[in-house]
Each structure stands twice: as C-alpha cells, then as structure tokens.
PDB file of C-alpha atoms in Angstrom:
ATOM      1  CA  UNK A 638      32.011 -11.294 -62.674  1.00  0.00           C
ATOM      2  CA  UNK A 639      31.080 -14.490 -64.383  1.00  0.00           C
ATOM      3  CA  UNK A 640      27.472 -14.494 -62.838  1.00  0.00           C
ATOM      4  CA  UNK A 641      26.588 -11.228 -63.787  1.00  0.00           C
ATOM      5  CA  UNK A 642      28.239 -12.081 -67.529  1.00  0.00           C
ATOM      6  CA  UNK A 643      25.825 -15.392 -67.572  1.00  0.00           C
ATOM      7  CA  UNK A 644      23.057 -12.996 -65.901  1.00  0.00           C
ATOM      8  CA  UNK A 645      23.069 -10.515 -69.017  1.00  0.00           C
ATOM      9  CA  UNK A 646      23.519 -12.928 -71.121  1.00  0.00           C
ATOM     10  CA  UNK A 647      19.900 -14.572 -70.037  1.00  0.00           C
ATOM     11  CA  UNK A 648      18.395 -11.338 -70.137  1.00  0.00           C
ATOM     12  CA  UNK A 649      19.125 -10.739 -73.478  1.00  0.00           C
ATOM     13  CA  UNK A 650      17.778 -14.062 -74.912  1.00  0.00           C
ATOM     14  CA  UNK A 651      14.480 -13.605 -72.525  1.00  0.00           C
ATOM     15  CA  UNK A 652      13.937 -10.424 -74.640  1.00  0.00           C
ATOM     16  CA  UNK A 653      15.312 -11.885 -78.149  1.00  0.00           C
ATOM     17  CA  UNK A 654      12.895 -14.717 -77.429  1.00  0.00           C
ATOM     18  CA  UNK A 655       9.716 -12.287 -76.616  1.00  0.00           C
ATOM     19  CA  UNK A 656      10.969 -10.126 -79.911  1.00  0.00           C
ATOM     20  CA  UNK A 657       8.977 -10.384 -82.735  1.00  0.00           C
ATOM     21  CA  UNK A 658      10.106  -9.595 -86.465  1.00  0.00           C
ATOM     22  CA  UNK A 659       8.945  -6.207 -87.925  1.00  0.00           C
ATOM     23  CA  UNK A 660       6.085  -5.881 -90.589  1.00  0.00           C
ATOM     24  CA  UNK A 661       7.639  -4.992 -93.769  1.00  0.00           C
ATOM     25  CA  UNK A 662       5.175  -2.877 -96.584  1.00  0.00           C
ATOM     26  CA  UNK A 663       5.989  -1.552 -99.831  1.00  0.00           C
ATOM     27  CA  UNK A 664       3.792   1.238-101.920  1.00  0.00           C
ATOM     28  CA  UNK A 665       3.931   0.730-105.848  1.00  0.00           C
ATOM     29  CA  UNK A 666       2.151   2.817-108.253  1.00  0.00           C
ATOM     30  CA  UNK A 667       0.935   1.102-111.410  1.00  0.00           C
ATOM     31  CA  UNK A 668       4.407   1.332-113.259  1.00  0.00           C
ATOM     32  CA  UNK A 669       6.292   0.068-110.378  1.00  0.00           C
ATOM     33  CA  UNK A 670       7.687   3.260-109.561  1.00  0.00           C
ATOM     34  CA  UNK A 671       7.565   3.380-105.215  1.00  0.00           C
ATOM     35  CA  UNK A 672       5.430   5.452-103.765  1.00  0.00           C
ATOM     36  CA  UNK A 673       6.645   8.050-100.545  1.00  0.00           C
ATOM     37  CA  UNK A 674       4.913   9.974 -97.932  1.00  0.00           C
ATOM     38  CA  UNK A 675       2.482   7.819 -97.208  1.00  0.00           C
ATOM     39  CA  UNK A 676       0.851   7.511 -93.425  1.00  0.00           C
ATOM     40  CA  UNK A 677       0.346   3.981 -92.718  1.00  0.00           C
ATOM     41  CA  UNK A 678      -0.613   3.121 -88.558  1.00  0.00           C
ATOM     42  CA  UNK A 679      -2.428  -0.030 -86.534  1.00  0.00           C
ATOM     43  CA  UNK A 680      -4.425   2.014 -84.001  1.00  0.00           C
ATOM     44  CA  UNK A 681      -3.949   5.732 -83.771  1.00  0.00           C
ATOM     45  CA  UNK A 682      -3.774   8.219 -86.578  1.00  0.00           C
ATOM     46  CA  UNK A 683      -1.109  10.001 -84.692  1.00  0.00           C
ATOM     47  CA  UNK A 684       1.176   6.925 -84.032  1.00  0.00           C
ATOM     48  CA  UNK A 685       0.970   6.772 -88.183  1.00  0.00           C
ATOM     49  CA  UNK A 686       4.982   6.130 -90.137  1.00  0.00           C
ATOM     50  CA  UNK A 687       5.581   7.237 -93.922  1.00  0.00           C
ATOM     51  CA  UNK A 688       6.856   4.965 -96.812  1.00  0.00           C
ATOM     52  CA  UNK A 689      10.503   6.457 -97.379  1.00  0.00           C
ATOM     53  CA  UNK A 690      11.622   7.209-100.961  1.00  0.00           C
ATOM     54  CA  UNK A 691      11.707   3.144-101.670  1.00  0.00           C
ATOM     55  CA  UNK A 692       7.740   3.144-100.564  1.00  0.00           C
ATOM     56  CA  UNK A 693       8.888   1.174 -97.736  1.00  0.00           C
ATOM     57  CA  UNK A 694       7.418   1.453 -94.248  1.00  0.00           C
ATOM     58  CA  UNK A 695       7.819  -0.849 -90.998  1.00  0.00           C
ATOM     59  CA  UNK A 696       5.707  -1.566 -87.990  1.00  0.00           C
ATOM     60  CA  UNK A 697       6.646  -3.332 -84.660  1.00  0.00           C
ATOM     61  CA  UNK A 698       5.052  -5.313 -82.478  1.00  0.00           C
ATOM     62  CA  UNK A 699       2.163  -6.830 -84.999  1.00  0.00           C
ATOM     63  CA  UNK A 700      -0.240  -9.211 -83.793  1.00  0.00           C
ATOM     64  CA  UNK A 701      -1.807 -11.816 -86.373  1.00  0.00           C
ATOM     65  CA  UNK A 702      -5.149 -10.334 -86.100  1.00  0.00           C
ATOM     66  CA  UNK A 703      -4.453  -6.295 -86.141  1.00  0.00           C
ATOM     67  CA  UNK A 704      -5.376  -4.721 -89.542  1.00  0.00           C
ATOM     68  CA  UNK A 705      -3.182  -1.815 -91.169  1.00  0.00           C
ATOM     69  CA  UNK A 706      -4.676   1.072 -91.981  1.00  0.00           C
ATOM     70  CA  UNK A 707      -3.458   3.155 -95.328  1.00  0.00           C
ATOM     71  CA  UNK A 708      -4.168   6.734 -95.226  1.00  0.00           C
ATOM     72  CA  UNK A 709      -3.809   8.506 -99.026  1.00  0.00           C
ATOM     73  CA  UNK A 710      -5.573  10.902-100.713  1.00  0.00           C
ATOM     74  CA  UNK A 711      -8.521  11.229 -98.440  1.00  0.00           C
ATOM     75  CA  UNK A 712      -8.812   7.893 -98.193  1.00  0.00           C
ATOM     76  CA  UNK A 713      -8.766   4.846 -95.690  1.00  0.00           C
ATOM     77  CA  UNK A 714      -7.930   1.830 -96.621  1.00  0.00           C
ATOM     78  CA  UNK A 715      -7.967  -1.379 -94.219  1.00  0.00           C
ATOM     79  CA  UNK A 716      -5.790  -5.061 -95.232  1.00  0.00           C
ATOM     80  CA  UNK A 717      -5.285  -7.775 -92.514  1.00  0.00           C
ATOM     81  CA  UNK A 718      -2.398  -8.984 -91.263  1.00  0.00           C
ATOM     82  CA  UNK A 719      -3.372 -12.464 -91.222  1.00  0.00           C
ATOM     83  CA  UNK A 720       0.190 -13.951 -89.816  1.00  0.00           C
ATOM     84  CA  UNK A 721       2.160 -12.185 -93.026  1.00  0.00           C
ATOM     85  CA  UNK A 722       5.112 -10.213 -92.222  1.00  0.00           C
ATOM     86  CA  UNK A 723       4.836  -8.785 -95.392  1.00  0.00           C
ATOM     87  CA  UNK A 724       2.596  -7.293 -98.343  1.00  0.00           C
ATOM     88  CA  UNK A 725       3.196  -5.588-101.515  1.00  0.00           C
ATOM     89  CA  UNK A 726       0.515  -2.659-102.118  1.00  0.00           C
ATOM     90  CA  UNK A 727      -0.193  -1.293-105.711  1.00  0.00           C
ATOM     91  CA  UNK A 728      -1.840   2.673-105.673  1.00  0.00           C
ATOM     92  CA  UNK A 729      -3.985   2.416-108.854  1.00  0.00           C
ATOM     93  CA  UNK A 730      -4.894   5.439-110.862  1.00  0.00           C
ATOM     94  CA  UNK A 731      -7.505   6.151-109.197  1.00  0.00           C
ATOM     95  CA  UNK A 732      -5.843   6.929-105.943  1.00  0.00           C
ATOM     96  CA  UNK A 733      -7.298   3.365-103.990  1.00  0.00           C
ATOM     97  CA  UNK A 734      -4.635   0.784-102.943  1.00  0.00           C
ATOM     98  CA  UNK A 735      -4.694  -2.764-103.468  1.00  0.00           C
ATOM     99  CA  UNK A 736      -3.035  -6.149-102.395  1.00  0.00           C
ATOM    100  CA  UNK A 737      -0.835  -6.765-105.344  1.00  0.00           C
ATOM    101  CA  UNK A 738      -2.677 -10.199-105.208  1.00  0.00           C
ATOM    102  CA  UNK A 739      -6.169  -8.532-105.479  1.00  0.00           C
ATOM    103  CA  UNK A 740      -4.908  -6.077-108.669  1.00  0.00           C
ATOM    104  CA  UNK A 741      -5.257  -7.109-111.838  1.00  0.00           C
ATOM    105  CA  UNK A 742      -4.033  -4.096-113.359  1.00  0.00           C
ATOM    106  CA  UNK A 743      -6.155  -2.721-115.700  1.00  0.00           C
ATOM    107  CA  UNK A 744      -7.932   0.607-115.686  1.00  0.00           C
ATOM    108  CA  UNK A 745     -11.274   2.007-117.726  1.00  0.00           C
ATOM    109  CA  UNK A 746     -11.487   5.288-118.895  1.00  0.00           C
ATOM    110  CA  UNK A 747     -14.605   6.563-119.788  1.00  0.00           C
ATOM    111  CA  UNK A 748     -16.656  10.207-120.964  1.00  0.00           C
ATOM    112  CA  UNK A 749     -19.884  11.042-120.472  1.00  0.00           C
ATOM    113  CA  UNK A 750     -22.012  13.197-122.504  1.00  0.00           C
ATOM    114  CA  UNK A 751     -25.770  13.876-123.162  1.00  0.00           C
ATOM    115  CA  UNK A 752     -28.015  13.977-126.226  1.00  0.00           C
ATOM    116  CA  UNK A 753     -26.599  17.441-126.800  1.00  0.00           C
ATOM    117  CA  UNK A 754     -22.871  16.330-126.272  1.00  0.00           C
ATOM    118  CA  UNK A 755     -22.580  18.214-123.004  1.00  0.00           C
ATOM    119  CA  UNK A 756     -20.332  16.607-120.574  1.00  0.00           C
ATOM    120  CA  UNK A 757     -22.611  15.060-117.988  1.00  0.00           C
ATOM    121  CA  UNK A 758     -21.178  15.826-114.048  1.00  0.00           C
ATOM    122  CA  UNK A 759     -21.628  13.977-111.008  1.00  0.00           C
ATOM    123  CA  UNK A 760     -22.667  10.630-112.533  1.00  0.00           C
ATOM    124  CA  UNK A 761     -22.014   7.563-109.658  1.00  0.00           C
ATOM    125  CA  UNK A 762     -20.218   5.195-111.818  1.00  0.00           C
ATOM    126  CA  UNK A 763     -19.490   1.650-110.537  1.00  0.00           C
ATOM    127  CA  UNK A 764     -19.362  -2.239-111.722  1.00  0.00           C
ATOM    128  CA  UNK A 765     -19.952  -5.219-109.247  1.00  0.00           C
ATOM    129  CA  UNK A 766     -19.969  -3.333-105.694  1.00  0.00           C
ATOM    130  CA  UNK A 767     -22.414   0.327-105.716  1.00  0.00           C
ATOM    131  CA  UNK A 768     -20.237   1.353-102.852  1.00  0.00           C
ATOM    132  CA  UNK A 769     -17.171   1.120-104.668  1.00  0.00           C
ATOM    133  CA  UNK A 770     -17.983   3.869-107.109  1.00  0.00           C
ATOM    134  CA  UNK A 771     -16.402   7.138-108.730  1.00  0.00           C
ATOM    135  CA  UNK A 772     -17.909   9.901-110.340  1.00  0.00           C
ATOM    136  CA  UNK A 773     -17.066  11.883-113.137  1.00  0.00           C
ATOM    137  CA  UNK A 774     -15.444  15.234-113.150  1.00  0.00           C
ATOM    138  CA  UNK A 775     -16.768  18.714-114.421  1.00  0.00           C
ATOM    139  CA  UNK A 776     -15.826  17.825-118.312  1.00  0.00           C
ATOM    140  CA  UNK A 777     -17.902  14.192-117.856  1.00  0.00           C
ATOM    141  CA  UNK A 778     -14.742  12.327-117.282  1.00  0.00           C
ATOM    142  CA  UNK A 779     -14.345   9.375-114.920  1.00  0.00           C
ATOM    143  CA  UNK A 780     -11.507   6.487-114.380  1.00  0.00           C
ATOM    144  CA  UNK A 781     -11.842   2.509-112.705  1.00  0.00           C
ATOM    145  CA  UNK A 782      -9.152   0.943-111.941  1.00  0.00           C
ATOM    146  CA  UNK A 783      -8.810  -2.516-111.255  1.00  0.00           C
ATOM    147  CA  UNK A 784     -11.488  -4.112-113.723  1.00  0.00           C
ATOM    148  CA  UNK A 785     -11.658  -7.011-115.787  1.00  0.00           C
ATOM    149  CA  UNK A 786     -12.293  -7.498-119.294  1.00  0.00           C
ATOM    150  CA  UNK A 787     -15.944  -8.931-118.364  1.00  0.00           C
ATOM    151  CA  UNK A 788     -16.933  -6.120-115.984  1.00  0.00           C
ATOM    152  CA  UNK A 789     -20.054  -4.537-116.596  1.00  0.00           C
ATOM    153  CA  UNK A 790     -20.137  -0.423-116.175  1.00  0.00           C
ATOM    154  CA  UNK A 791     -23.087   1.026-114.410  1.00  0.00           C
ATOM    155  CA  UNK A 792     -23.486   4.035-114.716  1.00  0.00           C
ATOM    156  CA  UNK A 793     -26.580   6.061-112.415  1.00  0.00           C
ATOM    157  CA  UNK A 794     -27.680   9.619-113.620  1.00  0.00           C
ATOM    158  CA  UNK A 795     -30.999  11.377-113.216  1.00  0.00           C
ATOM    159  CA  UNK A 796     -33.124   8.347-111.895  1.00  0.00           C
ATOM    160  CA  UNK A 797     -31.945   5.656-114.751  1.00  0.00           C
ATOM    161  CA  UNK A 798     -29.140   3.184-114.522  1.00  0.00           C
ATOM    162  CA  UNK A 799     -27.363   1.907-117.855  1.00  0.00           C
ATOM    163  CA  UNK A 800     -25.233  -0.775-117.997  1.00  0.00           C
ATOM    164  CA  UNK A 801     -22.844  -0.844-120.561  1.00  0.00           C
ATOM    165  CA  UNK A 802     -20.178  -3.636-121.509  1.00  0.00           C
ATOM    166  CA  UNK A 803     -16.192  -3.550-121.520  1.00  0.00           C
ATOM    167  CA  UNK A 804     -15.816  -5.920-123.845  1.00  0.00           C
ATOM    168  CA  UNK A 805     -12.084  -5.725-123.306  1.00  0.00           C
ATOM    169  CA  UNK A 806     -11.851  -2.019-124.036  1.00  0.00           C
ATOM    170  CA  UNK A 807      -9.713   0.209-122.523  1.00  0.00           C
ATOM    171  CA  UNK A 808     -11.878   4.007-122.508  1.00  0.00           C
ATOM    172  CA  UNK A 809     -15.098   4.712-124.159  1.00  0.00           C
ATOM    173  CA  UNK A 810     -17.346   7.450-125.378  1.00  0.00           C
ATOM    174  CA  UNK A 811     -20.363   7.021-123.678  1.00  0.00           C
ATOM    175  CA  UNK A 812     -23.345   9.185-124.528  1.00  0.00           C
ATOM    176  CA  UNK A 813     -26.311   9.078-122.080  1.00  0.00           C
ATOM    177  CA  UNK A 814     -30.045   9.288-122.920  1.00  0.00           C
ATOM    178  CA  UNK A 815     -32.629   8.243-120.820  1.00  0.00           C
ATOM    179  CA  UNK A 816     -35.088   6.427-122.843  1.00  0.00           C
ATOM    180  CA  UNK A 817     -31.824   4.165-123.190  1.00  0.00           C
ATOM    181  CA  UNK A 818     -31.643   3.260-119.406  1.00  0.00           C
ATOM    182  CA  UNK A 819     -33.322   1.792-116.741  1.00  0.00           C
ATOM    183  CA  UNK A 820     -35.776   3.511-114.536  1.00  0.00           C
ATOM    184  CA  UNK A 821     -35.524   3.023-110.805  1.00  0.00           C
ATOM    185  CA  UNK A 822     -38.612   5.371-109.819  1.00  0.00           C
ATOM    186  CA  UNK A 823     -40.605   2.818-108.628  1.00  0.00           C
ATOM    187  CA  UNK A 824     -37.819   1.279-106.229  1.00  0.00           C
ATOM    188  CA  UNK A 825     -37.415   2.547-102.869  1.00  0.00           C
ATOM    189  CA  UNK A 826     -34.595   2.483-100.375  1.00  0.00           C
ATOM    190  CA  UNK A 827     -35.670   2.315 -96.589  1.00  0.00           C
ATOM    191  CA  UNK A 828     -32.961   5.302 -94.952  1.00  0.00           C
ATOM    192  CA  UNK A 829     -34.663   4.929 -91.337  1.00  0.00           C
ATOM    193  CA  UNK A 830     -36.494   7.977 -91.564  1.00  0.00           C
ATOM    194  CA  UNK A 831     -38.825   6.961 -94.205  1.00  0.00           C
ATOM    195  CA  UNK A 832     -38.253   5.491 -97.482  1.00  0.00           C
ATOM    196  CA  UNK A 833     -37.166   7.590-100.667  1.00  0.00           C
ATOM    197  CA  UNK A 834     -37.341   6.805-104.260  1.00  0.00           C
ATOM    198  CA  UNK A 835     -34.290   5.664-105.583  1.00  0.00           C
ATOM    199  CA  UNK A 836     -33.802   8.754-107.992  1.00  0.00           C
ATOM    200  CA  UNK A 837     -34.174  11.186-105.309  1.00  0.00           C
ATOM    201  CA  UNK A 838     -31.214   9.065-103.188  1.00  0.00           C
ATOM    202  CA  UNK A 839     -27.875   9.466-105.153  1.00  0.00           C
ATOM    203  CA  UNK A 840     -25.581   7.815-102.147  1.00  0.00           C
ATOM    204  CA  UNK A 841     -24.324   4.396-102.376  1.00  0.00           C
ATOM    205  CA  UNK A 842     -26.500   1.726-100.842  1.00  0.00           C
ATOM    206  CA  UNK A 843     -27.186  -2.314-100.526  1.00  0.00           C
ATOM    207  CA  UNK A 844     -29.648  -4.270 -99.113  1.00  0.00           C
ATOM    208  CA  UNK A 845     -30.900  -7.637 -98.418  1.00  0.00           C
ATOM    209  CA  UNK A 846     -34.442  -8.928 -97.390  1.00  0.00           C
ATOM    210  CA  UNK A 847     -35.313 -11.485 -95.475  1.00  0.00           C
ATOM    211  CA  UNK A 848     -35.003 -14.654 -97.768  1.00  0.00           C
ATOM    212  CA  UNK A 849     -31.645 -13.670 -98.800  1.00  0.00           C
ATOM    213  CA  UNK A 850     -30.496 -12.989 -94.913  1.00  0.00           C
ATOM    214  CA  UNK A 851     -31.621 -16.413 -94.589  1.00  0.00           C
ATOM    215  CA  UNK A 852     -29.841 -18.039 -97.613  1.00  0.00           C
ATOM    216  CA  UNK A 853     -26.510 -16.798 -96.069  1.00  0.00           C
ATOM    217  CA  UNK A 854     -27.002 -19.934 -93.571  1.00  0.00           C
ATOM    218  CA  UNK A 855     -25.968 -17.727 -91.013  1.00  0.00           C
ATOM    219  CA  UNK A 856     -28.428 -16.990 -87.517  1.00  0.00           C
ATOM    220  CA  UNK A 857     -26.506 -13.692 -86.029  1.00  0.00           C
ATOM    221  CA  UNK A 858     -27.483 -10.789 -87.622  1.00  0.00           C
ATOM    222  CA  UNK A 859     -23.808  -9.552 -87.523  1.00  0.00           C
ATOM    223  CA  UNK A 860     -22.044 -12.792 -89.126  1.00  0.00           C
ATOM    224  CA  UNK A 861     -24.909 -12.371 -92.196  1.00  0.00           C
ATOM    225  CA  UNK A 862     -23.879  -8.585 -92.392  1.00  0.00           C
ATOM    226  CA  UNK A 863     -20.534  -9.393 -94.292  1.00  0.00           C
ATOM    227  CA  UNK A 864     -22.445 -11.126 -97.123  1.00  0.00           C
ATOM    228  CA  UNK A 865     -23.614  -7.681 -97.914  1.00  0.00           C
ATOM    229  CA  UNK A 866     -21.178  -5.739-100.935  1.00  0.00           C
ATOM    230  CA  UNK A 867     -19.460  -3.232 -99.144  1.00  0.00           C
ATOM    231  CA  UNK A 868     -19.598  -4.278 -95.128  1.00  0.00           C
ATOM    232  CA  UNK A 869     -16.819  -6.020 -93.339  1.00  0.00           C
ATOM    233  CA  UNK A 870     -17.154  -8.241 -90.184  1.00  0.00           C
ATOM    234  CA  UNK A 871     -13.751  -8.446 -87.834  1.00  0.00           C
ATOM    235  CA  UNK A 872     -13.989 -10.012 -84.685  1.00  0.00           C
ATOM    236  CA  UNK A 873     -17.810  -8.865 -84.265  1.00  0.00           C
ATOM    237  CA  UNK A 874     -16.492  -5.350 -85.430  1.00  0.00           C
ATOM    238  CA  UNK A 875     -18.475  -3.924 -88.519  1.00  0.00           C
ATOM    239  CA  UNK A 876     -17.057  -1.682 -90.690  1.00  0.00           C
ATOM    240  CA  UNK A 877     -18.593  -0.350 -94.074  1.00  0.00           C
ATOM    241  CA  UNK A 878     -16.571   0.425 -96.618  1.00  0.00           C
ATOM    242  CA  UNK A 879     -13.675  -0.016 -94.669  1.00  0.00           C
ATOM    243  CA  UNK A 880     -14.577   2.877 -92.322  1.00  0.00           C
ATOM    244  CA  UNK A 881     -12.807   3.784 -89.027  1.00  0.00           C
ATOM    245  CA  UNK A 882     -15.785   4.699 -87.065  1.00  0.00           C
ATOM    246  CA  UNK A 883     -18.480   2.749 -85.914  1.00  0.00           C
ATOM    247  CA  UNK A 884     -21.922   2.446 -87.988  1.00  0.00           C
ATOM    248  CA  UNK A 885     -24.952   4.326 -86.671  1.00  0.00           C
ATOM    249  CA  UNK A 886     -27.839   1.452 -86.331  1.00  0.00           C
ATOM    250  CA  UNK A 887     -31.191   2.558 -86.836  1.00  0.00           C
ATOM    251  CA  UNK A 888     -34.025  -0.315 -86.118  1.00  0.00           C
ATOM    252  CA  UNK A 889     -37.447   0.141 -86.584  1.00  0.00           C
ATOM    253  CA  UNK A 890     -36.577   4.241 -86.521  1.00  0.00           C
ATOM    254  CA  UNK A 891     -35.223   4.126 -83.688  1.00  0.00           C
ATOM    255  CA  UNK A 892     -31.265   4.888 -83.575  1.00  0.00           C
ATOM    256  CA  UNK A 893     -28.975   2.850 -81.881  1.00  0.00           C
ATOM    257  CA  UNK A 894     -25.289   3.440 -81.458  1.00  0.00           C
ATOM    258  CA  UNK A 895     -24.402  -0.358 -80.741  1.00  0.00           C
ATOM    259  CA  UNK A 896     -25.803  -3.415 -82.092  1.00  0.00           C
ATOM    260  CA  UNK A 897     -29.122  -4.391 -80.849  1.00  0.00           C
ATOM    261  CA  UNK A 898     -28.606  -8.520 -80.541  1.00  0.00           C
ATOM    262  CA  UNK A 899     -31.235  -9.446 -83.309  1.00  0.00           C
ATOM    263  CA  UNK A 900     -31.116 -12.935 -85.090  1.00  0.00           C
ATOM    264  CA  UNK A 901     -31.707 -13.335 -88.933  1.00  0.00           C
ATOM    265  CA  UNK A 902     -35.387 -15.076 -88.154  1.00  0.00           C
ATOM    266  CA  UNK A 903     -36.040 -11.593 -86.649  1.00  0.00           C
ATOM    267  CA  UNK A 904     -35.341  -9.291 -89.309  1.00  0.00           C
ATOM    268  CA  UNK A 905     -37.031  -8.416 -92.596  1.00  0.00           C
ATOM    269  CA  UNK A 906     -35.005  -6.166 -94.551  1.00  0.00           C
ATOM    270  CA  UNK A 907     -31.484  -4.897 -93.780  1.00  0.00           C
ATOM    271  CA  UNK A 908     -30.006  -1.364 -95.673  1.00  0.00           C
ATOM    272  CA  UNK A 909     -26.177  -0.589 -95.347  1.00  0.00           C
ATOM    273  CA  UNK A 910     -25.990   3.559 -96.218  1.00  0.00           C
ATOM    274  CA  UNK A 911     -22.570   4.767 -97.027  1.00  0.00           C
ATOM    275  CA  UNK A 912     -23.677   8.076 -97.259  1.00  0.00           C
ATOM    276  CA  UNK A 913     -25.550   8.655 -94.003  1.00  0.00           C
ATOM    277  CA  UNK A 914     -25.900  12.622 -94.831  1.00  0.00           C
ATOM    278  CA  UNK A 915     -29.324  12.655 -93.144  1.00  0.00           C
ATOM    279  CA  UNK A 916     -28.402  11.446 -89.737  1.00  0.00           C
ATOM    280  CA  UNK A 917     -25.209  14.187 -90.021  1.00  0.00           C
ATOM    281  CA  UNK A 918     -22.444  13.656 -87.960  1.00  0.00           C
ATOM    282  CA  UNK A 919     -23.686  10.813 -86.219  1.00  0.00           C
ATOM    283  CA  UNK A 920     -23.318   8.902 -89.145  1.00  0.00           C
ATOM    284  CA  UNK A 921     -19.846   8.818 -90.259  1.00  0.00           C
ATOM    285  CA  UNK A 922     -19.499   5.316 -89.654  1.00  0.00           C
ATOM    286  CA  UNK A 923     -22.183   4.665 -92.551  1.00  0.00           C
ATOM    287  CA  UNK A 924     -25.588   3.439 -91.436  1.00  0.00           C
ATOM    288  CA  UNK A 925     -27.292   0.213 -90.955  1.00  0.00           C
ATOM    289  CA  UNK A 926     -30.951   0.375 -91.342  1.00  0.00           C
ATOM    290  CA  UNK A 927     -32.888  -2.468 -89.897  1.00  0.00           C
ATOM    291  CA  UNK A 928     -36.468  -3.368 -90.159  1.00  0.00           C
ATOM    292  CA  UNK A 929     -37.978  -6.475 -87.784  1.00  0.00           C
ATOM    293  CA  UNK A 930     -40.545  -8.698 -88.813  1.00  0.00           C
ATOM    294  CA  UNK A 931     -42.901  -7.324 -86.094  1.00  0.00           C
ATOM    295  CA  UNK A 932     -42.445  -3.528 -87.113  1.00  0.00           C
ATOM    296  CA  UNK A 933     -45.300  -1.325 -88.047  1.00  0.00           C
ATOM    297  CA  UNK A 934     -43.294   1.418 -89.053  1.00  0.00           C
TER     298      UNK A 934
END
C-alpha cells in the first residue's frame, strides 16, 4: 500500500513539474469597461476561446515564441508572447486592439468635404504607416485612434495626397481641394504585372529600392523585409499586416508561392501590396513584388 501511495505521489509531481502556468489576457475598451465575446486562439481558428463578461480569456500550454491571434470585427490581430504570462489589450475606437503599452490613448476625428461642401467618400486616410489606414464613411467621416499630438494626417483622394497637422487637436473640418495637395501622377508603383500610376492604385503599398535595402545592414532578403512599414518577420515567417496567410511572391513577373532565396546585393526594388486584388485569391496573404538587378522586365 505504501509503494503504490509513494508511486502516485511521484506521478503527480512528474506532471506538476512538466505543467506550465496558463496565459492570462484581458480586453479593455477605451473607458476601461471589459470587453466579451471575443475569439482569441494560437493555431487554429476553430480551437479559438472568448473573453467572459470580465474580458478575460486563458490559454494552456504557451510556448515563449507562439503569437496570439485576436479575432474582432473582421479583423486579425497578432502580439507575441515573448515569455509573458500575461498582457492587457485596449480595443480603441476604431475597432483595432493594442498592447496597453503600445496605446497612448488618444483618438482623431476628422470630416471631409470638397470645394462644394459635399462629404468626400472613400478617402484612404493614414499617418506614419500607409497600411495602417481607414477610410471615411458615406457622410466624409473617418476616426484614428491611437495618435499623438505630433502625428501628421495624410489624407489620399483622387491622385493628390495632403498632409495636414494635429497640432494637438482632437477632430477637424477638413475641406479638400486639389490644387491644395500633392500630385502623385508621375509616381509609379511596380504590382508585378506592370507598373500603374499611383492615382490609378488606391490600395495600401511600401517599397524600398536598392540603396535603402542596403542601408538596413542586413544581406537576406527576408531579415531586410521587416524594415519595411507594415511587414513582420517571425522565425523566417513573413506576414504583412499581420496576415494569417502566406504572401504571394512575384519576382521578375513571375509568381512564386515561397520565397525564392535572393540576397539584398541581388535585388533592386522590393513592393509589399496589401491589397493584392489583381492576383485574386491567390493573394490574400498580401503580395511581395520583387525586381532583381539583372531583370529586363
């Protein structure tokens, strides 16, 4: 009886030594208030838990380099672990989440309106990053969240971009003319298949050429990749803005689904596409537009 007392008893500290303590969230809107309902998961969609009515949610079995995955609203959104056991998330006005430590907790509110006052639609509205953008509604209304006093609002409409200054406020009045902005007719964005004008491309883009790939001081293409506004490199995975899915490469025209092995000496230009509407379904992943030094196309 005592040996299979002493028996159990090492069984149970073998698996209370192999245990590992639970990953602790917590949702927050803006005022504090918790946030419920919300599908949070490591791997699979379908193995996804909700926040209960405190905006609380716990996952088991964490490893120090998985990332948690967010769904809300439509959305995706993607925070390391990084060893923590646990992190406070704040859902801004907008409807994106944050680390509380990377939301400063301010929010812009802004309408749009032409020469004749009309509310201006569909306007990509952004400050530092283009792919983190919003657009504004049917009555020319639009909302940041997360900005600082010193942020800079760009706003791109019909070809022009303006720029227009916070300056610490809050919401603004903003009424759009065109002689007022800058044009971006002449610039061109390479989308694989050809390069388009600027004004006749209305996704959200960045790109790098050569000199700047090489004053990243990296020499894998990949590891120079998550200079770039709006790309993330983890563990040679590359994800643009935070996307589940894998990007569609296209090098010299030619469309690759994995990367091709090219070195920063080899490449001239590099285009990240969020919005990879030509390429279809293929391209859900965003796309990554290469062009080699020893390219005719």
């Amino acid at each position: 009886m005592c040996r299979l007392l002493f028996s159990l008893l090492l069984v149970v500290s073998a698996l209370a030594a192999g245990a590992t303590e639970p990953f602790i969230g917590t949702l927050r809107n803006t005022k504090g208030k918790p946030v419920k309902g919300v599908k949070v998961y490591l791997h699979n969609p379908k193995d996804a838990v909700k926040s209960d009515k405190n905006g609380e949610f716990k996952l088991e079995d964490l490893a120090s380099g998985d990332t948690i995955h967010i769904s809300y609203k439509n959305m995706i959104h993607s925070f390391a672990v990084d060893n923590r056991q646990d992190i406070m998330f704040v859902v801004g006005e907008d409807n994106r989440i944050f680390e509380i430590g990377n939301y400063v907790g301010e929010t812009f509110h802004g309408h749009l309106f032409d020469y004749k006052s009309k509310p201006i639609r569909g306007a990509v509205v952004y400050t530092s990053d283009p792919f983190d953008y919003v657009k504004s509604d049917r009555d020319g209304n639009f909302l940041l969240d997360n900005v600082v006093d010193t942020d800079t609002v760009h706003i791109k409409h019909e070809g022009y971009i303006h720029d227009i200054a916070m300056d610490g406020s809050k919401g603004m009045y903003i009424k759009i003319q065109r002689s007022h902005g800058r044009r971006i007719d002449d610039e061109e964005v390479n989308i694989g298949a050809g390069s388009v004008r600027l004004r006749d491309y209305n996704g959200p883009y960045s790109m790098m050429n050569a000199k700047q790939l090489e004053a990243t001081g990296e020499s894998d293409l990949v590891r120079a990749l998550k200079w770039m506004p709006g790309v993330s490199v983890f563990e040679g995975r590359i994800s643009v803005r935070n996307s589940l899915w894998s990007p569609l490469w296209v090098v010299d025209g030619t469309e690759m689904t994995n990367f091709p092995g090219l070195t920063v000496m080899e490449v001239e230009s590099v285009v990240v596409l969020k919005d990879g509407a030509a390429y279809g379904t293929r391209a859900g992943g965003g796309v990554i537009v290469v062009t080699t030094k020893g390219s005719k196309f």
